[in-house]
Coordinates of N, CA and C in Angstrom, one line a residue:
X18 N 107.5 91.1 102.4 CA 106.6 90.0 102.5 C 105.2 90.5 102.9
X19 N 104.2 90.3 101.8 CA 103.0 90.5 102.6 C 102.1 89.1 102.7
X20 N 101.7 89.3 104.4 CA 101.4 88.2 105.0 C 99.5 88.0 105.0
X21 N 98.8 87.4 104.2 CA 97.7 87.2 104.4 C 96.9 85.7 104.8
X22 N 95.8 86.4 105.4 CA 95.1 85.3 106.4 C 94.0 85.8 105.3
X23 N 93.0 84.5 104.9 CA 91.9 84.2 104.6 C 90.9 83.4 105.3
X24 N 90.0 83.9 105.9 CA 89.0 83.2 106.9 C 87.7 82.9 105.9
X25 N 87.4 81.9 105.5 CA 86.1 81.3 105.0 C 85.7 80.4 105.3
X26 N 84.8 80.0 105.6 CA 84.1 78.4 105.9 C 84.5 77.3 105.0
X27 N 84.6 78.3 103.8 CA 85.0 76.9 102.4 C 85.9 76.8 101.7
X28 N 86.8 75.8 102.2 CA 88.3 75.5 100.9 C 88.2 76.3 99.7
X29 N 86.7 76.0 98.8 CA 86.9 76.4 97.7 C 87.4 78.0 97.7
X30 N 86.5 79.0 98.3 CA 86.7 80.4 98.4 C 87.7 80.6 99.3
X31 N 88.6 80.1 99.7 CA 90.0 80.3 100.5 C 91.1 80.1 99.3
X32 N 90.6 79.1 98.5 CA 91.7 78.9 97.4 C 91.3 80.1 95.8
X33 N 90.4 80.3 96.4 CA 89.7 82.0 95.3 C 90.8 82.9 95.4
X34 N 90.9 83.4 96.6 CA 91.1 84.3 97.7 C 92.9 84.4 97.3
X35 N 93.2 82.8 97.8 CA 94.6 82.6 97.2 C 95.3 83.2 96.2
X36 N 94.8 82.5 95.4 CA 94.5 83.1 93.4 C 94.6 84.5 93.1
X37 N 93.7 84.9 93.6 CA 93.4 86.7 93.3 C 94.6 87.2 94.2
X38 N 94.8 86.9 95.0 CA 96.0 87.4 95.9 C 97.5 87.4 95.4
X39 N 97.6 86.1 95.4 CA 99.0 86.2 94.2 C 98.7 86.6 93.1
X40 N 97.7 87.1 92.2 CA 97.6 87.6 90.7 C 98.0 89.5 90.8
X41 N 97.6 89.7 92.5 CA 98.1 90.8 92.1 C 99.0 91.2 92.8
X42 N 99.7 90.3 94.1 CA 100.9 90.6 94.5 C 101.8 90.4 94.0
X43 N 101.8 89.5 92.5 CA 103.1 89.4 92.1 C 103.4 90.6 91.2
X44 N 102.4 91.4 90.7 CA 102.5 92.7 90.0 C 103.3 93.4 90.4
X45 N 104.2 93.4 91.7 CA 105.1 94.0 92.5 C 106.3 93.4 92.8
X46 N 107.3 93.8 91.7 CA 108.6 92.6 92.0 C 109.3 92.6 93.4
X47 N 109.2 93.6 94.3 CA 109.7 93.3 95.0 C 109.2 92.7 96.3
X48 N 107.9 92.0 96.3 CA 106.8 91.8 97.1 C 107.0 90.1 97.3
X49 N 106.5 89.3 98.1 CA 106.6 87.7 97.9 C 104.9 87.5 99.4
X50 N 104.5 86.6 99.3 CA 103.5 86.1 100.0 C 103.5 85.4 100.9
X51 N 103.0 85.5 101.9 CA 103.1 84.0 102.7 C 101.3 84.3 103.2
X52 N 100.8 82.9 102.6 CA 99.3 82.9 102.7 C 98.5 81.9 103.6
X53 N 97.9 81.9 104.4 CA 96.9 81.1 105.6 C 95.7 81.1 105.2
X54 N 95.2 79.7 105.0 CA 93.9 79.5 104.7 C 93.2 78.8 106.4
X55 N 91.8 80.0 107.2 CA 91.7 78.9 108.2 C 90.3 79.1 107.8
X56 N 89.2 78.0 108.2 CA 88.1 77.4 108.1 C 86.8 77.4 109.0
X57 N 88.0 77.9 110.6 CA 86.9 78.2 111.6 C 87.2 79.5 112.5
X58 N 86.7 79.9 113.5 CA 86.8 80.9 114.4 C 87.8 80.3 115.1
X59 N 88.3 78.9 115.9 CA 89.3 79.0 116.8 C 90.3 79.1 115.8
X60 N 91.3 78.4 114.3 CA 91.7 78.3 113.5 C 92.5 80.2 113.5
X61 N 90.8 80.7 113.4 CA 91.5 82.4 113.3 C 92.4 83.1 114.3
X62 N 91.7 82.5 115.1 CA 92.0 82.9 116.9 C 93.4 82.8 116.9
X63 N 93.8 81.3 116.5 CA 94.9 80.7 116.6 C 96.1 81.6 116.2
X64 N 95.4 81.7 114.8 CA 96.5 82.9 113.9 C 96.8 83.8 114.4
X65 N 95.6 84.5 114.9 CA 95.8 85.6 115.5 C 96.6 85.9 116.8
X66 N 96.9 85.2 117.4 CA 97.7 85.5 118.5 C 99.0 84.6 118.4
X67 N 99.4 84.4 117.4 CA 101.1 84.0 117.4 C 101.6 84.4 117.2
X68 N 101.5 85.7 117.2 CA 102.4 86.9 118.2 C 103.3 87.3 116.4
X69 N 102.6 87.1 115.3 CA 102.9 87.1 113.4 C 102.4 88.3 113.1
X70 N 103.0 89.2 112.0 CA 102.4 89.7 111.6 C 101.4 89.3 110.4
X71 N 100.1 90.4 109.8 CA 98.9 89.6 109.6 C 98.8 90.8 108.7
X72 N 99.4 90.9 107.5 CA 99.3 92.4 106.4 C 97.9 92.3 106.2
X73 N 97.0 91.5 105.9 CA 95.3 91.8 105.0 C 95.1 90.6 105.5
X74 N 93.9 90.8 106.1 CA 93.0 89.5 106.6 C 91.6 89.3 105.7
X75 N 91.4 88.4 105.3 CA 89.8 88.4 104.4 C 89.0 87.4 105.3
X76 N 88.1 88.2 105.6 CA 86.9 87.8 106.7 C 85.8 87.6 106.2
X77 N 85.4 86.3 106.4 CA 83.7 85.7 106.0 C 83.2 86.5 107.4
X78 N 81.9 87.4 107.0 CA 81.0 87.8 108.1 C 79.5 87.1 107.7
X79 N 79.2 86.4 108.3 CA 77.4 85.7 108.2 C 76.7 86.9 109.1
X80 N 75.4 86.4 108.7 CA 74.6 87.2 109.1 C 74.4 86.7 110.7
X81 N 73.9 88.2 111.5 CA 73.4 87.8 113.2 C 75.1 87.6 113.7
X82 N 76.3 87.2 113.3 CA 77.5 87.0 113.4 C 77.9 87.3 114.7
X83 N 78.7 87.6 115.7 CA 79.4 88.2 116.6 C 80.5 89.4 116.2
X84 N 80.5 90.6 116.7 CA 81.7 90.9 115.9 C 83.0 91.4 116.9
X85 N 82.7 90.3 118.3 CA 83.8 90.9 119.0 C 84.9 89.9 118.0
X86 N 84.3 88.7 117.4 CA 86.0 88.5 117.0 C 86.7 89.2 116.3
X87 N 86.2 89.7 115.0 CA 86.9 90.9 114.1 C 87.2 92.1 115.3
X88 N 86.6 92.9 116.2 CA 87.1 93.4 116.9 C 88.2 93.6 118.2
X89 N 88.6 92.2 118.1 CA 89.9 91.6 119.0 C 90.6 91.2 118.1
X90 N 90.8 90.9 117.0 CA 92.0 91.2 115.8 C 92.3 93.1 115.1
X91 N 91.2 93.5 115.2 CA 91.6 94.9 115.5 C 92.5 95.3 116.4
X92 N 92.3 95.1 117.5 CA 92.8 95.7 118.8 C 94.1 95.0 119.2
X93 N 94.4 93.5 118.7 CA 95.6 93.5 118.7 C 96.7 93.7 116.9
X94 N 96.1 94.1 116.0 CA 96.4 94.1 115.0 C 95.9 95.2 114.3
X95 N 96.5 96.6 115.0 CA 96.3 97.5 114.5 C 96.3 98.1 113.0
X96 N 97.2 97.1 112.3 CA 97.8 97.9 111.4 C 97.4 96.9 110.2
X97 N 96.7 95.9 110.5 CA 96.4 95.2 109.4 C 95.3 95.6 108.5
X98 N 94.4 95.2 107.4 CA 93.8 95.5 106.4 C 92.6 95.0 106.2
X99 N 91.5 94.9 106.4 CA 90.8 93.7 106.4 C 89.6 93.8 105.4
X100 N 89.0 93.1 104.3 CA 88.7 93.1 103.3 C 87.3 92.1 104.5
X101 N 86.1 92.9 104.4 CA 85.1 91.8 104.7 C 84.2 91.4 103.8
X102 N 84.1 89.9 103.6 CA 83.2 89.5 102.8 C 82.0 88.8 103.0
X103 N 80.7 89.2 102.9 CA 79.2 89.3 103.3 C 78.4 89.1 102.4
X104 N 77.1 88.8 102.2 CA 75.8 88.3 101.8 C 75.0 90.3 101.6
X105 N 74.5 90.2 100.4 CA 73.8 91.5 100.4 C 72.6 91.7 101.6
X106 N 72.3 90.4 102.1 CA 71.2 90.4 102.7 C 71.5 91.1 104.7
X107 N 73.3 90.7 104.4 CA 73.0 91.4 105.7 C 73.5 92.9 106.1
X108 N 72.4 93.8 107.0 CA 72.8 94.9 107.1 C 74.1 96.0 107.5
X109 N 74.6 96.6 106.8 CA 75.6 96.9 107.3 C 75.7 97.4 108.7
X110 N 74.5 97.3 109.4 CA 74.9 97.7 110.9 C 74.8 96.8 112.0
X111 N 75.1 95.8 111.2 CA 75.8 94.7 111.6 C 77.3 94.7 112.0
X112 N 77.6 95.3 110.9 CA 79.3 95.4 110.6 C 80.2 96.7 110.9
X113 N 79.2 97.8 110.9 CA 79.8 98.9 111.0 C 79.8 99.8 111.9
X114 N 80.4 98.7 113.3 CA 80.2 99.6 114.9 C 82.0 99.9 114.8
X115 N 81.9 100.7 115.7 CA 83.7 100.9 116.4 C 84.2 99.8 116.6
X116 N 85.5 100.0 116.2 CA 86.6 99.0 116.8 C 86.4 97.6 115.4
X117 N 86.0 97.9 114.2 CA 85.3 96.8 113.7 C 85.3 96.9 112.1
X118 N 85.2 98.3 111.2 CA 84.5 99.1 110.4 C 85.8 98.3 109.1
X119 N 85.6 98.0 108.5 CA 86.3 96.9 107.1 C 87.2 97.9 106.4
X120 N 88.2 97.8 106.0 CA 88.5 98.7 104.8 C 88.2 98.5 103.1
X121 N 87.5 97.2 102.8 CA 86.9 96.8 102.1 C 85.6 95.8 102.7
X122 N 84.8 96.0 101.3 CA 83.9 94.9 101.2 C 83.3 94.1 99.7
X123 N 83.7 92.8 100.0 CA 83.0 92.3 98.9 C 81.9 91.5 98.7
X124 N 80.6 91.9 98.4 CA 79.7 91.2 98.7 C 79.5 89.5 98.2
X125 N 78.8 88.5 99.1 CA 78.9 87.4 98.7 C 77.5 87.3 97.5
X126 N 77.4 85.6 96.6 CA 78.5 85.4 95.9 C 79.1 86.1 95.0
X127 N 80.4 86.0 94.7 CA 80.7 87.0 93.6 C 81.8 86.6 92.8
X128 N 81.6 87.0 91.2 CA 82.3 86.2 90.6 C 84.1 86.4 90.2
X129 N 84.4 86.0 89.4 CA 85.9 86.2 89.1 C 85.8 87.5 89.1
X130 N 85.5 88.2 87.8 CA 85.9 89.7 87.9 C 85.6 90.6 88.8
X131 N 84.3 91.0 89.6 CA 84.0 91.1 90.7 C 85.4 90.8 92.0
X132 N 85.8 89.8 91.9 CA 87.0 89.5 92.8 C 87.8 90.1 92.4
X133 N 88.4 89.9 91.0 CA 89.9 90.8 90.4 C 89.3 92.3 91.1
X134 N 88.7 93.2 90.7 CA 88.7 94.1 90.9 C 88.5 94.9 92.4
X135 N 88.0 94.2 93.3 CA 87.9 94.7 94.2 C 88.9 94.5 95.2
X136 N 90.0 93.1 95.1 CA 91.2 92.6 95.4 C 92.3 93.4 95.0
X137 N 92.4 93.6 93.7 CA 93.0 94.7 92.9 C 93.3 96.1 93.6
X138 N 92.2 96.9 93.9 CA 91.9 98.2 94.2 C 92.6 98.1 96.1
X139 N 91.8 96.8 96.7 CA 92.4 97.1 97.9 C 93.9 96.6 98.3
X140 N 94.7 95.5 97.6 CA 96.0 95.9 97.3 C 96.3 96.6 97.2
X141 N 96.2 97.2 95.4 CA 97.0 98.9 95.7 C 97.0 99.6 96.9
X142 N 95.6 99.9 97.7 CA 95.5 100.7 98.5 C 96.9 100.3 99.6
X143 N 96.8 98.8 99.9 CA 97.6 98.6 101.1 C 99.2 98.8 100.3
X144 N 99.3 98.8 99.6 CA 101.1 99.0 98.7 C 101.1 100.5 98.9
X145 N 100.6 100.9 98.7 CA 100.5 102.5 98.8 C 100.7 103.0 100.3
X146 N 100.0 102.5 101.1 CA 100.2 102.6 102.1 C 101.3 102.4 102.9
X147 N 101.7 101.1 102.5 CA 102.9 100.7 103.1 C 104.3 101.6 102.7
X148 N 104.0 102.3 101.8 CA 104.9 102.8 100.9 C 105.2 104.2 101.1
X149 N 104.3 104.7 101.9 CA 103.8 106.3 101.7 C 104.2 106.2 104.0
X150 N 104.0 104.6 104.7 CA 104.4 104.9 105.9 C 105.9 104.1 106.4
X151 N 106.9 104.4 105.0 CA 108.3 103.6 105.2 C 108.7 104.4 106.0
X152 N 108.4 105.7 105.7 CA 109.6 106.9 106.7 C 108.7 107.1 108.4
X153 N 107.8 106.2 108.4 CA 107.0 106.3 109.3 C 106.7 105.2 110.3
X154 N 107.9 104.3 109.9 CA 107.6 103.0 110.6 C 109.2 102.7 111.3
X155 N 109.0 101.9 111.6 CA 110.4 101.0 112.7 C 110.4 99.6 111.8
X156 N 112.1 99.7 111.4 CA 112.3 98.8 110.7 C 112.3 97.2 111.5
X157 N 111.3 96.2 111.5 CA 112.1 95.0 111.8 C 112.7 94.4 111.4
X158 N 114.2 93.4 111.4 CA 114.9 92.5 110.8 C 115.0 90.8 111.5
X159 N 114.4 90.2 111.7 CA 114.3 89.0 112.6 C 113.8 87.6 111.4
X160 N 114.8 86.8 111.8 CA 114.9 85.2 111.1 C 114.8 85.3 109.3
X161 N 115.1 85.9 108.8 CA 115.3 86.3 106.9 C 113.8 87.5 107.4
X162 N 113.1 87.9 107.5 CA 111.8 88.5 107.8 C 112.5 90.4 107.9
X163 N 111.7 90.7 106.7 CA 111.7 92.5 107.3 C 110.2 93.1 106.9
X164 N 109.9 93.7 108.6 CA 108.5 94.1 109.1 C 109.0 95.5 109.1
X165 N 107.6 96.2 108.2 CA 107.7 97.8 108.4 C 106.6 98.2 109.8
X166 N 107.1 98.0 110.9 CA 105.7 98.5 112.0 C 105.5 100.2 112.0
X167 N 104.5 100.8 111.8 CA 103.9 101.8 111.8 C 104.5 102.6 113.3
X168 N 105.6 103.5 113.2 CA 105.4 104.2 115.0 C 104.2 104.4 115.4
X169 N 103.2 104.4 115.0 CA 101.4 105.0 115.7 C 101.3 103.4 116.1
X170 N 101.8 102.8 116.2 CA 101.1 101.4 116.7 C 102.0 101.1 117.5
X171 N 103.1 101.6 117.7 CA 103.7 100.7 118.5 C 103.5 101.8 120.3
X172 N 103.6 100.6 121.1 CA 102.8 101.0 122.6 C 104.7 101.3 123.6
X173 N 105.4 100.6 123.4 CA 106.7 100.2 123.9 C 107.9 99.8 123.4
X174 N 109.2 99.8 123.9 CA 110.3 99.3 123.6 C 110.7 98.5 125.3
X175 N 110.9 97.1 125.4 CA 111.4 96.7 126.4 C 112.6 95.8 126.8
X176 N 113.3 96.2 127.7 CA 114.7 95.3 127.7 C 114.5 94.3 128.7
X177 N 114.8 93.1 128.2 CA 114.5 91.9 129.4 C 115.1 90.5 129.2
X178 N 115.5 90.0 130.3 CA 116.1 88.5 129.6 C 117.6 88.8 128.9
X179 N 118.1 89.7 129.1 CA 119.5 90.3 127.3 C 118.7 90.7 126.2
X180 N 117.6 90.7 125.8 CA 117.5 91.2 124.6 C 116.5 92.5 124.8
X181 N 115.5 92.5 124.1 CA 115.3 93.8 123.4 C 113.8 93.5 122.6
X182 N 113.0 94.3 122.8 CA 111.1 93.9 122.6 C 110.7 95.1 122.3
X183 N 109.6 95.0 121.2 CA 109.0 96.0 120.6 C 107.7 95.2 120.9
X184 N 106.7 96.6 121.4 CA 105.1 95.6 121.6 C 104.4 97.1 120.9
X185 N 103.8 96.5 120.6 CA 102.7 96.8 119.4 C 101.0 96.2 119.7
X186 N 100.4 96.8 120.3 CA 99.2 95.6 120.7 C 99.4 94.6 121.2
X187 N 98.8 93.8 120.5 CA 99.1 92.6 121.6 C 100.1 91.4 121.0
X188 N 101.1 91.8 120.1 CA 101.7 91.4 119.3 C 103.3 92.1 119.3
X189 N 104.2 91.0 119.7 CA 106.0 91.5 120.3 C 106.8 90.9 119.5
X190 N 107.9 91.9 119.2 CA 108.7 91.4 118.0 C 110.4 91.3 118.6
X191 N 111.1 90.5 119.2 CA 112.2 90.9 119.2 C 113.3 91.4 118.5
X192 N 114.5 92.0 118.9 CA 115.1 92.9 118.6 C 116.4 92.8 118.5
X193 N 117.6 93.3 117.4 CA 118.9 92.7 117.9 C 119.4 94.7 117.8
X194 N 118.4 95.5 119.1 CA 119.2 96.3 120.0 C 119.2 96.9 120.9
X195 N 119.7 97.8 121.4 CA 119.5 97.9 122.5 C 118.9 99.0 123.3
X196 N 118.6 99.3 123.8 CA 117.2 100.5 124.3 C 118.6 101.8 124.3
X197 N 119.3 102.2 124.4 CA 120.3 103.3 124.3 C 120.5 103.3 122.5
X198 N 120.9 102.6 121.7 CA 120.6 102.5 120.5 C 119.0 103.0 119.9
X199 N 118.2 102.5 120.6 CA 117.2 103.2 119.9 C 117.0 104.6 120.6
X200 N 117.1 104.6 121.9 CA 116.9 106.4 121.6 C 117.6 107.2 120.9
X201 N 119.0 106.8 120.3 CA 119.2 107.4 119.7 C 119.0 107.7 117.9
X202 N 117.6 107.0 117.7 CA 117.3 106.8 116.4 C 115.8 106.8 116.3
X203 N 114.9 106.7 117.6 CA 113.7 106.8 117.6 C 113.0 108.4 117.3
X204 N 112.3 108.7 117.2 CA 111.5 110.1 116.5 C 111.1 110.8 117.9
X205 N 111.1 111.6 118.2 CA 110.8 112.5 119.7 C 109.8 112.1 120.3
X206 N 109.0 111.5 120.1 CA 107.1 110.9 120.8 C 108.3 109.6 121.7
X207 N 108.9 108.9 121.4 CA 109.6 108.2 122.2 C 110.7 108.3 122.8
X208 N 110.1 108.0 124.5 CA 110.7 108.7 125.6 C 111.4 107.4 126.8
X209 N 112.5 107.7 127.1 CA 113.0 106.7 128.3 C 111.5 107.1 129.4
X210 N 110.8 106.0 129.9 CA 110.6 106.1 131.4 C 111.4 105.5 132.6
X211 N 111.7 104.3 132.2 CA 112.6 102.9 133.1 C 113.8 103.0 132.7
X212 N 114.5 102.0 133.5 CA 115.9 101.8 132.9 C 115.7 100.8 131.9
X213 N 114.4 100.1 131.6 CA 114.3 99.1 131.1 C 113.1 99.1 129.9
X214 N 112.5 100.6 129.7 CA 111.3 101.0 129.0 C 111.9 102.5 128.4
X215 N 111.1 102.6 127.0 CA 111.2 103.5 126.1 C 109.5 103.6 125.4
X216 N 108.8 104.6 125.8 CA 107.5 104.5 125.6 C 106.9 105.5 124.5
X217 N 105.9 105.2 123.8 CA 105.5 105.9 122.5 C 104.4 107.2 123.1
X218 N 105.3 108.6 123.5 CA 104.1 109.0 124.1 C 102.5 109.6 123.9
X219 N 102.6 109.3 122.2 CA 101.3 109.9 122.1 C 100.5 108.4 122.7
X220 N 101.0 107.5 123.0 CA 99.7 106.6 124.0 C 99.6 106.7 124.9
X221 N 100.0 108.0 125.9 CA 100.1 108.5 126.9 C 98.4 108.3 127.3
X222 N 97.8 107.4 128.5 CA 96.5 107.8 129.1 C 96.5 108.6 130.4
X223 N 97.4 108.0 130.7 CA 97.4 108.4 132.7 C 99.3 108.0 132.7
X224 N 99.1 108.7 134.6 CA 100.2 108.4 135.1 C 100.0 108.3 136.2
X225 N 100.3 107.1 136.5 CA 99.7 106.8 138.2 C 101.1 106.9 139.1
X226 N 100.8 108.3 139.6 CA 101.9 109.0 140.7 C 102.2 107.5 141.5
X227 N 101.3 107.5 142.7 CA 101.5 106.9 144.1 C 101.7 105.0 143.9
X228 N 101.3 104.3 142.5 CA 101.8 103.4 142.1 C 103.4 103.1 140.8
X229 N 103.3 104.0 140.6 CA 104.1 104.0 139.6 C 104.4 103.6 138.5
X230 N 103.3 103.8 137.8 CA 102.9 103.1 136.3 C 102.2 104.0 135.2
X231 N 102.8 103.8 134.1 CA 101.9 105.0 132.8 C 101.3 103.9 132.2
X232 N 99.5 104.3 131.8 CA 98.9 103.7 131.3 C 98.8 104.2 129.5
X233 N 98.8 103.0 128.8 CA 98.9 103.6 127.9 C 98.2 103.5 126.8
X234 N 96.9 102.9 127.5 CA 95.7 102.6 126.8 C 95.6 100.7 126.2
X235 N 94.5 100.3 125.8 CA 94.6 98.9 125.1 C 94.4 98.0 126.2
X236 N 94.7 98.7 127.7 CA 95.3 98.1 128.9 C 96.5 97.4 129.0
X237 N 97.1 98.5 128.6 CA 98.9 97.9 128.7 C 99.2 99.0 129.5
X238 N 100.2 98.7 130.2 CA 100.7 99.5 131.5 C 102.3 99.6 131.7
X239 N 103.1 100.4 132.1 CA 104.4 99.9 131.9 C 105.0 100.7 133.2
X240 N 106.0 100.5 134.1 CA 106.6 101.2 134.6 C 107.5 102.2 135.0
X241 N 107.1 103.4 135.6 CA 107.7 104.5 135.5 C 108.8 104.9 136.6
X242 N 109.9 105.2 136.6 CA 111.0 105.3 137.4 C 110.3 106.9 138.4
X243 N 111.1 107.2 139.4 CA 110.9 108.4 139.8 C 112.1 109.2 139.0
X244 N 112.4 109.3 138.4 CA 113.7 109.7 137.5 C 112.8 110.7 137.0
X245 N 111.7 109.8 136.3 CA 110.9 110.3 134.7 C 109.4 110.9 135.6
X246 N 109.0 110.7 136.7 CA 107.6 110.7 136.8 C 106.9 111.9 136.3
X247 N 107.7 113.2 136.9 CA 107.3 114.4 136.8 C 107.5 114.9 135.3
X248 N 108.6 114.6 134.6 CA 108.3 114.3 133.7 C 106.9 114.0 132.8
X249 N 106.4 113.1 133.0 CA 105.8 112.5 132.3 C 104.2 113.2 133.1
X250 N 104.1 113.4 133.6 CA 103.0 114.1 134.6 C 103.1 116.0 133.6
X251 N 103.8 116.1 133.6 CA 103.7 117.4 133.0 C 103.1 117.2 131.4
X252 N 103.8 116.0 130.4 CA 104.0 115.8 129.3 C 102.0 115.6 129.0
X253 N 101.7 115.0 130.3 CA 100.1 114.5 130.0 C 99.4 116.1 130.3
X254 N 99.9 116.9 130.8 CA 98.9 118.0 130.8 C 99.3 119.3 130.2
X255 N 100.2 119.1 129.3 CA 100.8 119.9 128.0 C 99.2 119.8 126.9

């Protein structure tokens, strides 16, 4: 299932967006869509944090624009794709700070072919991609739904309540197993620290001895047993 959000101010070019989207996702039989047209910045916001995954986002950027929003759908949605769509008139250094930088661009207005082809090119890119990080991801299975999450994105594995949590940014997927189950199927970067955590350690930032917590960037924090500490104190200065 690839899951896309289209952010434009105008129905018409949300239902463009639509169009060109299905013309070339369906090129891929074993592919299906599920598509979001929103109209404003809260609308996006919205999307963005229901905790969904968000395969290719297409972003209206106006000129003078803000770009902490595109850069808070980065940071919790590492692994998504984002196609920005802009006016020639505005500079790209507008658009092209950290935490922000587009994997496409298609300038505004622009016509059918223009769209096929630049839609076209960054599909492929993202099918390829997805395809090239199968042996590279953590399979999800939840409600008919199967999510390939990228191991480089994911921050934790956590046990709570009976079940079982995968966090990835700012975005948690539950789980039907169980933290002894996945160590024994996770790739060596993931390590027990808790009885109740299994951590990705190339997100290793710090380890805070005299509190007892590993930082692990994004500002997510998790806690560390005295079991694991020394452990993990050595691991950060390997």
């Amino acid at each position: 299932m690839v899951s896309v959000v289209a952010f434009d101010r105008k129905k018409a070019e949300r239902e463009r967006i639509r169009e060109s989207c299905w013309e070339q996702i369906s090129k891929y039989p074993d592919e299906d869509m599920n598509f979001v047209g929103v109209g404003d910045s809260a609308g996006l916001r919205e999307k963005a944090g229901d905790g969904k995954d968000m395969s290719l986002l297409y972003y209206e950027f106006a000129r003078g624009q803000d770009v902490a929003g595109i850069r808070e759908i980065r940071r919790g949605h590492g692994e998504t794709m984002i196609m920005l769509m802009t006016e020639a008139l505005v500079s790209p250094t507008e658009y092209l700070k950290p935490g922000v930088a587009p994997d496409s661009i298609l300038i505004k207005p622009y016509t059918n072919e223009e769209l096929r082809r630049t839609n076209e090119e960054f599909i492929r890119s993202y099918m390829e991609k997805n395809s090239e990080d199968n042996g590279k991801s953590f399979l999800i299975e939840t409600k008919g739904e199967r999510i390939l999450l990228p191991y480089s994105h994911i921050h934790y594995f956590e046990a709570r309540e009976k079940k079982t949590f995968v966090r990835a940014g700012m975005t948690e997927y539950s789980l039907f197993k169980t933290l002894g189950m996945l160590e024994e199927e996770l790739p060596a970067q993931f390590r027990r620290c808790h009885r109740s955590y299994i951590v990705n350690t190339s997100k290793l930032r710090r380890v805070n001895l005299s509190e007892n917590y590993l930082d692990l960037g994004d500002g997510i924090e998790v806690p560390v047993s005295k079991t694991y500490k020394q452990e993990f104190r050595k691991l950060l200065e390997t």
